[in-house]
XYZ file of C-alpha atoms in Angstrom:
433
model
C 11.281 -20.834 -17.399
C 8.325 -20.252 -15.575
C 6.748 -16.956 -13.900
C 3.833 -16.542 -11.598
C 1.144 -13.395 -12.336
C -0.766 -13.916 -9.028
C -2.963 -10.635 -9.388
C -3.929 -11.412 -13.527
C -4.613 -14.989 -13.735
C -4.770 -17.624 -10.781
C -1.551 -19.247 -10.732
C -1.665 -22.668 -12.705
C 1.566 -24.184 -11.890
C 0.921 -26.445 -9.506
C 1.473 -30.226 -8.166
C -1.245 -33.117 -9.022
C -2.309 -36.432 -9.771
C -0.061 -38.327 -7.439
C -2.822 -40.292 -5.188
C -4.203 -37.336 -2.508
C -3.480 -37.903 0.842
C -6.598 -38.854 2.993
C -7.879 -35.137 4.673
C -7.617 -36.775 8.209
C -3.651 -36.278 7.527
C -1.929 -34.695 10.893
C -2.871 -30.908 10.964
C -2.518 -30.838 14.486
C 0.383 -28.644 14.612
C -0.594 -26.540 12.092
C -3.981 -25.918 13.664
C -2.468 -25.236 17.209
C -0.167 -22.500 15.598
C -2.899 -20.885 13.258
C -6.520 -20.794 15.418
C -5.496 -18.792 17.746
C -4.078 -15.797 15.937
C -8.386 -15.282 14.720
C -8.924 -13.876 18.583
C -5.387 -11.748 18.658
C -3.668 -9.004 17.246
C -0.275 -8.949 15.857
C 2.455 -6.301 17.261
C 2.391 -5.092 13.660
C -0.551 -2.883 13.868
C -0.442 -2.058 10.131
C -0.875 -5.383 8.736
C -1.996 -6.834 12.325
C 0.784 -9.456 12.028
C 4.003 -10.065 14.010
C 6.721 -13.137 15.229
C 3.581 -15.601 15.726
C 3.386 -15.966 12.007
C 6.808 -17.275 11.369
C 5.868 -20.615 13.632
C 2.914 -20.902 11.047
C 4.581 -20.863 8.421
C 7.053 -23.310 9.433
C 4.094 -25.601 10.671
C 2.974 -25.060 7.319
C 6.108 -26.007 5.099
C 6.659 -29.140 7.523
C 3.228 -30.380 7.202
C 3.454 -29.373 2.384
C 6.897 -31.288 2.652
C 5.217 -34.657 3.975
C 3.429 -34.794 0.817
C 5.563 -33.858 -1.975
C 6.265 -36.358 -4.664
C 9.540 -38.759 -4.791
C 12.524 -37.189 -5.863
C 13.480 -37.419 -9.380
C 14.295 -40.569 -10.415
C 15.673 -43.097 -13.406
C 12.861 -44.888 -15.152
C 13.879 -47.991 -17.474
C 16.891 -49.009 -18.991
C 17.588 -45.873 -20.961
C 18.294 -44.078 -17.889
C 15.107 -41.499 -18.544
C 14.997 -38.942 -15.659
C 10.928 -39.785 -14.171
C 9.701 -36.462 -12.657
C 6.483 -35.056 -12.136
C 4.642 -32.621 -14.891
C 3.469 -29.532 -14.069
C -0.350 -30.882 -14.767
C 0.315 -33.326 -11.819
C 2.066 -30.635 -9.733
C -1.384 -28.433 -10.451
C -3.536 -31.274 -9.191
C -1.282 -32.009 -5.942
C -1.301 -28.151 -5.115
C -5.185 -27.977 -5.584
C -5.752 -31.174 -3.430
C -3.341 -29.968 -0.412
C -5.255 -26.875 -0.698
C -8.705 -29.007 -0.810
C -7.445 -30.427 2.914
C -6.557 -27.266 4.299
C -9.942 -26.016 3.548
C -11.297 -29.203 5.089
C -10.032 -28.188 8.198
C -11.503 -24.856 8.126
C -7.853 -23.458 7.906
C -8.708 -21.727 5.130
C -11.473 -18.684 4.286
C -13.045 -19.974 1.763
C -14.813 -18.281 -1.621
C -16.623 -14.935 -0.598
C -19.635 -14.532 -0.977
C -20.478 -18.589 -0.765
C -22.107 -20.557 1.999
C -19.353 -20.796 4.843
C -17.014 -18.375 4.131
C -15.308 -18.027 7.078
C -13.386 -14.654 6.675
C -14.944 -11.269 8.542
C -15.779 -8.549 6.341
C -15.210 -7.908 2.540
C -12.078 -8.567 1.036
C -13.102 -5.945 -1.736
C -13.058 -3.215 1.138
C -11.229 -3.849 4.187
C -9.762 -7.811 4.438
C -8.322 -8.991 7.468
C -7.495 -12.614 6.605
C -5.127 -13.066 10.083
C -5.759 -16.557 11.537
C -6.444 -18.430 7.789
C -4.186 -19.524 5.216
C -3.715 -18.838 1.477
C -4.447 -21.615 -1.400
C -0.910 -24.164 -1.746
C 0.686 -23.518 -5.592
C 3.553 -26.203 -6.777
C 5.543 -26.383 -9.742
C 8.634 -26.988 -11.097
C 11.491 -25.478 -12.834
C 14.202 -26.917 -15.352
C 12.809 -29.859 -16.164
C 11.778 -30.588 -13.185
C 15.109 -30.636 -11.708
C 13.982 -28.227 -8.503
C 10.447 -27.593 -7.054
C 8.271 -24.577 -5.910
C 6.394 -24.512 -3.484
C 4.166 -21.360 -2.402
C 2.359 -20.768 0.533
C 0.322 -17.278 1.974
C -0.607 -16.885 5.703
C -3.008 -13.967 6.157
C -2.647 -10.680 7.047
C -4.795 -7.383 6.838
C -5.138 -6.551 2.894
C -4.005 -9.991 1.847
C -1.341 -12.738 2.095
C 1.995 -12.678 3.392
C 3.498 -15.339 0.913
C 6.618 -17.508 1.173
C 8.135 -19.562 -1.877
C 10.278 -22.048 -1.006
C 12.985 -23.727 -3.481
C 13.774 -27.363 -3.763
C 16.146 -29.500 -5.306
C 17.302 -33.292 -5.225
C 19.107 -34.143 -1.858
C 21.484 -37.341 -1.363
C 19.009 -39.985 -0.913
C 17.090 -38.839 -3.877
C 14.046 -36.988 -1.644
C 13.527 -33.097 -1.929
C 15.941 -31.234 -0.099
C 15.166 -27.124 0.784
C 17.380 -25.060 -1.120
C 16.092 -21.044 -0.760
C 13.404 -19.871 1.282
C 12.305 -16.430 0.748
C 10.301 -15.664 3.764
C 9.317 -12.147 5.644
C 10.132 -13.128 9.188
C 11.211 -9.928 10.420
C 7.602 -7.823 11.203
C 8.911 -4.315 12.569
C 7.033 -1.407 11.221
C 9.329 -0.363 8.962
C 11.011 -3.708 8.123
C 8.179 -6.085 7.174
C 6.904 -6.263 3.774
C 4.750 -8.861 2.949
C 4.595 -9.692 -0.522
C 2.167 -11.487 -3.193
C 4.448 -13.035 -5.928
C 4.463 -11.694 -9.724
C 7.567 -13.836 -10.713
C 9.833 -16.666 -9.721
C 12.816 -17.841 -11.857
C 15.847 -20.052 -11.413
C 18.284 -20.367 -13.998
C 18.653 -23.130 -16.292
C 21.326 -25.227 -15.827
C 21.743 -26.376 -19.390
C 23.560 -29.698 -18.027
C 22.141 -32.824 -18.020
C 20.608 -34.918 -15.851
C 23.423 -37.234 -15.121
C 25.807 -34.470 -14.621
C 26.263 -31.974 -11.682
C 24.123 -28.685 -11.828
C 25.536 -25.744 -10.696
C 23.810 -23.680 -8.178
C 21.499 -21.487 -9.750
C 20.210 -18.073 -9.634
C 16.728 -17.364 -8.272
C 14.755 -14.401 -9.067
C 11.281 -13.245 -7.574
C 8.981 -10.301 -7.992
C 6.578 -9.714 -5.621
C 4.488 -6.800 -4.391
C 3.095 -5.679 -0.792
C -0.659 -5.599 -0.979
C -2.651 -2.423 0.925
C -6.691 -1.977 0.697
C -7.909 -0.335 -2.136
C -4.806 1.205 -3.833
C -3.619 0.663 -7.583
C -0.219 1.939 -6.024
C 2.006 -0.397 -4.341
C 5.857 -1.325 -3.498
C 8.028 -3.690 -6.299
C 10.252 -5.721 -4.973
C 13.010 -7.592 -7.024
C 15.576 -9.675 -5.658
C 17.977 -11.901 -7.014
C 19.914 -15.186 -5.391
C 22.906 -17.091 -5.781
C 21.613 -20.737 -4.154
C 23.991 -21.556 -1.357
C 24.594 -25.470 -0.048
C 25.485 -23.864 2.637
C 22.266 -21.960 4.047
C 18.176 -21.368 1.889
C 19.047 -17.859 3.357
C 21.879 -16.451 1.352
C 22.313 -12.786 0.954
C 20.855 -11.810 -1.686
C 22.331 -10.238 -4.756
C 20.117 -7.601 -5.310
C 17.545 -6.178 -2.581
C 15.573 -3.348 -4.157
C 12.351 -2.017 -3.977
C 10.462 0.707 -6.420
C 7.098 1.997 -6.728
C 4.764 -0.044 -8.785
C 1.756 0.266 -10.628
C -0.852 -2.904 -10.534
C -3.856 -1.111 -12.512
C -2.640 -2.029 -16.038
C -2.897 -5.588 -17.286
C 1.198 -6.033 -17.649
C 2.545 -4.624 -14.398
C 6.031 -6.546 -13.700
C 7.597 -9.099 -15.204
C 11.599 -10.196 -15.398
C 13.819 -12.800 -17.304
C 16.764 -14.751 -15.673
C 19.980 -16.669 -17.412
C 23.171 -17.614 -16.014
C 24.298 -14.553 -17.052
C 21.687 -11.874 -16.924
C 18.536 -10.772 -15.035
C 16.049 -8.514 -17.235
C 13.122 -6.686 -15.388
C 10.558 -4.653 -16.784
C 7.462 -2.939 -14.727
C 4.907 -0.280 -14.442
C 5.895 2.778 -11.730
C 5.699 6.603 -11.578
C 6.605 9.168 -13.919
C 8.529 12.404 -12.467
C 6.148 13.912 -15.617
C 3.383 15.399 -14.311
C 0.926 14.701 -17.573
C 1.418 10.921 -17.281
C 2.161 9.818 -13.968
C 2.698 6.361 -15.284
C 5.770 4.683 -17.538
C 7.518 1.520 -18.173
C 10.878 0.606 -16.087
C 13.706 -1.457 -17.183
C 16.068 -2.935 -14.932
C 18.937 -4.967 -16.538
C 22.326 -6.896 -15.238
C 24.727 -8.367 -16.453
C 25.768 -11.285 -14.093
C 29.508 -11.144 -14.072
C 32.281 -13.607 -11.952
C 32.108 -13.707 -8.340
C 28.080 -12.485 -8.676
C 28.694 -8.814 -9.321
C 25.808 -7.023 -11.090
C 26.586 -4.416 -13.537
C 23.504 -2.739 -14.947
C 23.874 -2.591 -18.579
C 21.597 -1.041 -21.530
C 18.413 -1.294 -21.697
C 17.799 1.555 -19.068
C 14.354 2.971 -20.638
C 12.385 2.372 -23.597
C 11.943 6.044 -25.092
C 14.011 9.338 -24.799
C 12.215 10.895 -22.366
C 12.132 7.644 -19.747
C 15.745 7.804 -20.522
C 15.828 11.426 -19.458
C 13.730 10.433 -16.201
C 16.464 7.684 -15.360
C 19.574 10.317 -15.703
C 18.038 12.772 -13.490
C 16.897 10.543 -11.115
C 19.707 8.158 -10.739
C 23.025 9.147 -8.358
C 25.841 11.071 -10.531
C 28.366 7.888 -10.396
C 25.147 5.646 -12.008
C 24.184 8.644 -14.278
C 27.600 9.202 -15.923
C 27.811 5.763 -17.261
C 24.820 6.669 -19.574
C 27.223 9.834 -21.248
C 28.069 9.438 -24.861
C 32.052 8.963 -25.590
C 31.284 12.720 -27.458
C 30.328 14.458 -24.466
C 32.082 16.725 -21.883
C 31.820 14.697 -18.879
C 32.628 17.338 -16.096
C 30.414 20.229 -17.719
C 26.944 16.889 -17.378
C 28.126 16.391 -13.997
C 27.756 20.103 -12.970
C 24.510 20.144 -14.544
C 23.208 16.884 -13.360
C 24.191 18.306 -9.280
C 21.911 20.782 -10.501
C 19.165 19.120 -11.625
C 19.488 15.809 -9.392
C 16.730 15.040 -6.990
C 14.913 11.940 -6.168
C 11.350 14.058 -5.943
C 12.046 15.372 -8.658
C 8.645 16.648 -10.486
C 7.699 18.360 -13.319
C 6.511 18.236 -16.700
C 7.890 17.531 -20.361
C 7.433 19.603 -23.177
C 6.017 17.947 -25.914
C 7.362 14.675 -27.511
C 11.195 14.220 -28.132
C 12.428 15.750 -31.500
C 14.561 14.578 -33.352
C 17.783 16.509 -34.854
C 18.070 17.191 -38.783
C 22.149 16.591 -38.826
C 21.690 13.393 -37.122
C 18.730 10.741 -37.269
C 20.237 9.079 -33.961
C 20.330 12.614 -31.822
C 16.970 13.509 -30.355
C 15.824 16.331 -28.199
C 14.409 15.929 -24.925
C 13.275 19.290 -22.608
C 12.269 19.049 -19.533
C 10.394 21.818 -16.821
C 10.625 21.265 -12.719
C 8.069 22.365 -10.670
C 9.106 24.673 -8.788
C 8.282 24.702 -4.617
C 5.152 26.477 -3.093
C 6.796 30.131 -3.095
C 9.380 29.553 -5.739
C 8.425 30.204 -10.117
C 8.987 26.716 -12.241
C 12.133 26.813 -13.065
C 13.308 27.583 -16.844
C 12.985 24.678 -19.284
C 15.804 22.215 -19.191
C 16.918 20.871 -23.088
C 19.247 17.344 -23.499
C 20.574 16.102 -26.419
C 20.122 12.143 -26.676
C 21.184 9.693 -28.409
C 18.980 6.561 -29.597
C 20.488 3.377 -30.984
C 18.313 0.492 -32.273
C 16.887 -1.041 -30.816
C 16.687 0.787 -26.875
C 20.337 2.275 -26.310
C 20.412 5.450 -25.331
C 23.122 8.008 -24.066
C 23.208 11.949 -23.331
C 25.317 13.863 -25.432
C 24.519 17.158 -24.197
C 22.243 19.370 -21.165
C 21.693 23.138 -20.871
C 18.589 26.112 -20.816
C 18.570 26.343 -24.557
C 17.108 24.661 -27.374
C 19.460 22.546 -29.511
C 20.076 23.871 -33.077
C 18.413 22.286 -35.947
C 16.885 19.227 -33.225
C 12.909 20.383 -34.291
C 11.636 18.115 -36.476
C 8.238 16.653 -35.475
C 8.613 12.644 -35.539
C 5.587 10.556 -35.335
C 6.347 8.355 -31.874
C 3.296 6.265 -30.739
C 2.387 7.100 -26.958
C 3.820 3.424 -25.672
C 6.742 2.777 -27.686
C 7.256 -0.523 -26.407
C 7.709 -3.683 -24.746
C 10.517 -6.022 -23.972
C 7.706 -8.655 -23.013
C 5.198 -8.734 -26.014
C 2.107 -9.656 -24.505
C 0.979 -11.790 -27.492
C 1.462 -15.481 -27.317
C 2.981 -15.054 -23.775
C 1.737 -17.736 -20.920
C 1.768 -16.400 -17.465
């Protein structure tokens, strides 16, 4: 498995040492497309980008595919699978990206002798008309190739990854494109990418794969703002089209200023994401969200436990998810239609407010904790009374609501020690980006 953390570390994944290709290599194409978007404006005022991109980016791919390595093939009379390593896929990627900048297709390094990019990219970028550095790499083995690209727009890169795999006469065949080619104001989201998966095959290399899954993560970059859009989407590879439909489409509110903001894990039979994003809590703005599937026949996702790492996150989730979503999170003990009433009550997507104090945990019960919650209440209206649920935790993050009203649980008090991050599903330690 490999994942990209494009805002942390550069991204290392990339082709190499196959011999480069001599920098007078065709760009003509590419060149035509690209120059003159530096002296126009794209009907996407936000981002200054529009349908004149998409022929770039094509131009681009075309030009990247003339120069990826031979397919995999059998070396010796052991029948050993010869693909390249990810050290040689590094090297490749850096010496494509060495030619574009030959060219003067690309901006450059700030603040060096002939940058070619107008203003500061710490303030106000506008990188419209240049191109992003090439990354390559590899997945299972080296049974399918990556390939990412970034034209520019204002406040960064619109990226496009592009998925290969081993075609009939043993060259590299295009199996998923994730591309923004649709640039409408409300539409176009251009992303840098956190994380790319596919799923391992666990077959071997003389047998049929099946089509994998493919996963990405990838933000939409603005000026000057910690605050930004997560968006996770999930693919079943087609044979039939790199565009399939994806599986999940979703996008959530995401927080880039801490050092782990997004990361996900994919099998053939679950998808696992966990990220940084707003708190409807007032005094912390700020928690961890978990997003898990299961994978199930036919490609339906069921979203299965963990839903939060702590009591209160769990709380967050339940009031801020639709009833049908929210009742699947009741424990078998509790009255179903008396939560439902409440949770009509309580529902709201801007939802805000404040939580009481840390959960407490019940003296009956070790599992049954005590959550309360306080909404804000509108410019002319008093906050509303304090709102008390009865969770349950099971080891090590399953939680369920056993009860919701206006008053305190009996005998849920007792103070329990509960460090302010209670965890991670992706210990940091050890981890390789």
């Amino acid at each position: 498995m490999m994942r990209l953390l494009s805002i942390l570390l550069p991204l290392v994944l990339v082709l190499a040492a196959t011999p480069a290709r001599s920098a007078q290599d065709d760009l003509s194409s590419l060149t035509a497309a690209l120059v003159p978007l530096r002296t126009t404006h794209g009907t996407n005022e936000q981002r200054d980008a529009g349908p004149e991109l998409t022929p770039v980016k094509h131009a681009l791919r075309a030009w990247l595919e003339r120069h990826l390595p031979p397919g995999p093939t059998e070396k010796g009379p052991d029948g050993m699978i010869d693909t390249p390593s990810q050290e040689e896929l590094a090297s490749l990627g850096r010496s494509l990206s060495q030619q574009l900048a030959a060219a003067g297709l690309t901006c450059g390094t700030f603040g060096k002798p002939g940058y070619r990019c107008p203003g500061d990219p710490m303030v106000a970028d506008n990188f419209r008309g240049y191109l992003d550095d090439v990354r390559i790499g590899s997945f299972d083995f080296g049974r399918y190739l990556l390939v990412i690209t970034g034209v520019g727009v204002r406040c960064g890169y619109d990226q496009s990854a592009y998925i290969y795999r081993e075609g009939p006469d043993h060259a590299w065949k295009l199996l998923l494109a994730s591309e923004q080619d649709d640039y409408g104001k409300d539409a176009y989201a251009p992303q840098n990418f956190l994380s790319i998966d596919v799923s391992p095959s666990a077959v071997a290399w003389n047998e049929a794969a099946p089509l994998p899954l493919v996963a990405t993560l990838g933000f939409s970059p603005w000026c000057q703002s910690n605050w930004q859009q997560l968006y996770t989407r999930l693919w079943r590879a087609s044979a039939a089209t790199p565009t399939p439909r994806p599986l999940l489409d979703r996008a959530d509110t995401l927080y880039i200023g801490d050092y782990q903001i997004a990361t996900e894990r994919l099998t053939a039979s679950d998808f696992l994401v966990e990220y940084r994003g707003g708190s409807i809590d007032g005094g912390a703005l700020i928690r961890s969200h978990v997003a898990h599937y299961r994978i199930q026949p036919g490609d339906t996702l069921e979203r299965i436990a963990p839903v939060a790492l702590g009591p209160r996150d769990f709380i967050e989730e339940w009031l801020t998810s639709d009833w049908p979503e929210a009742m699947r999170w009741s424990d078998p003990s509790a009255n179903k239609p008396a939560l439902a009433t409440f949770h009509a009550a309580a529902f709201g997507k801007d939802l805000f407010g404040g939580f009481d104090g840390p959960a407490k945990r019940c003296r009956t019960d070790p599992t049954l904790w005590q959550v309360s919650f306080s909404r804000d209440g509108g410019a002319n209206e008093p906050e509303a009374p304090a709102d008390y649920f009865k969770v349950r935790w099971m080891a090590p993050y399953r939680f369920t609501l056993v009860d919701a009203g206006q008053r305190p649980f009996p005998g849920c008090d007792e103070e329990a020690a509960m460090p302010d991050d209670i965890g991670t599903l992706f210990p940091l330690q050890g981890r390789v980006p």
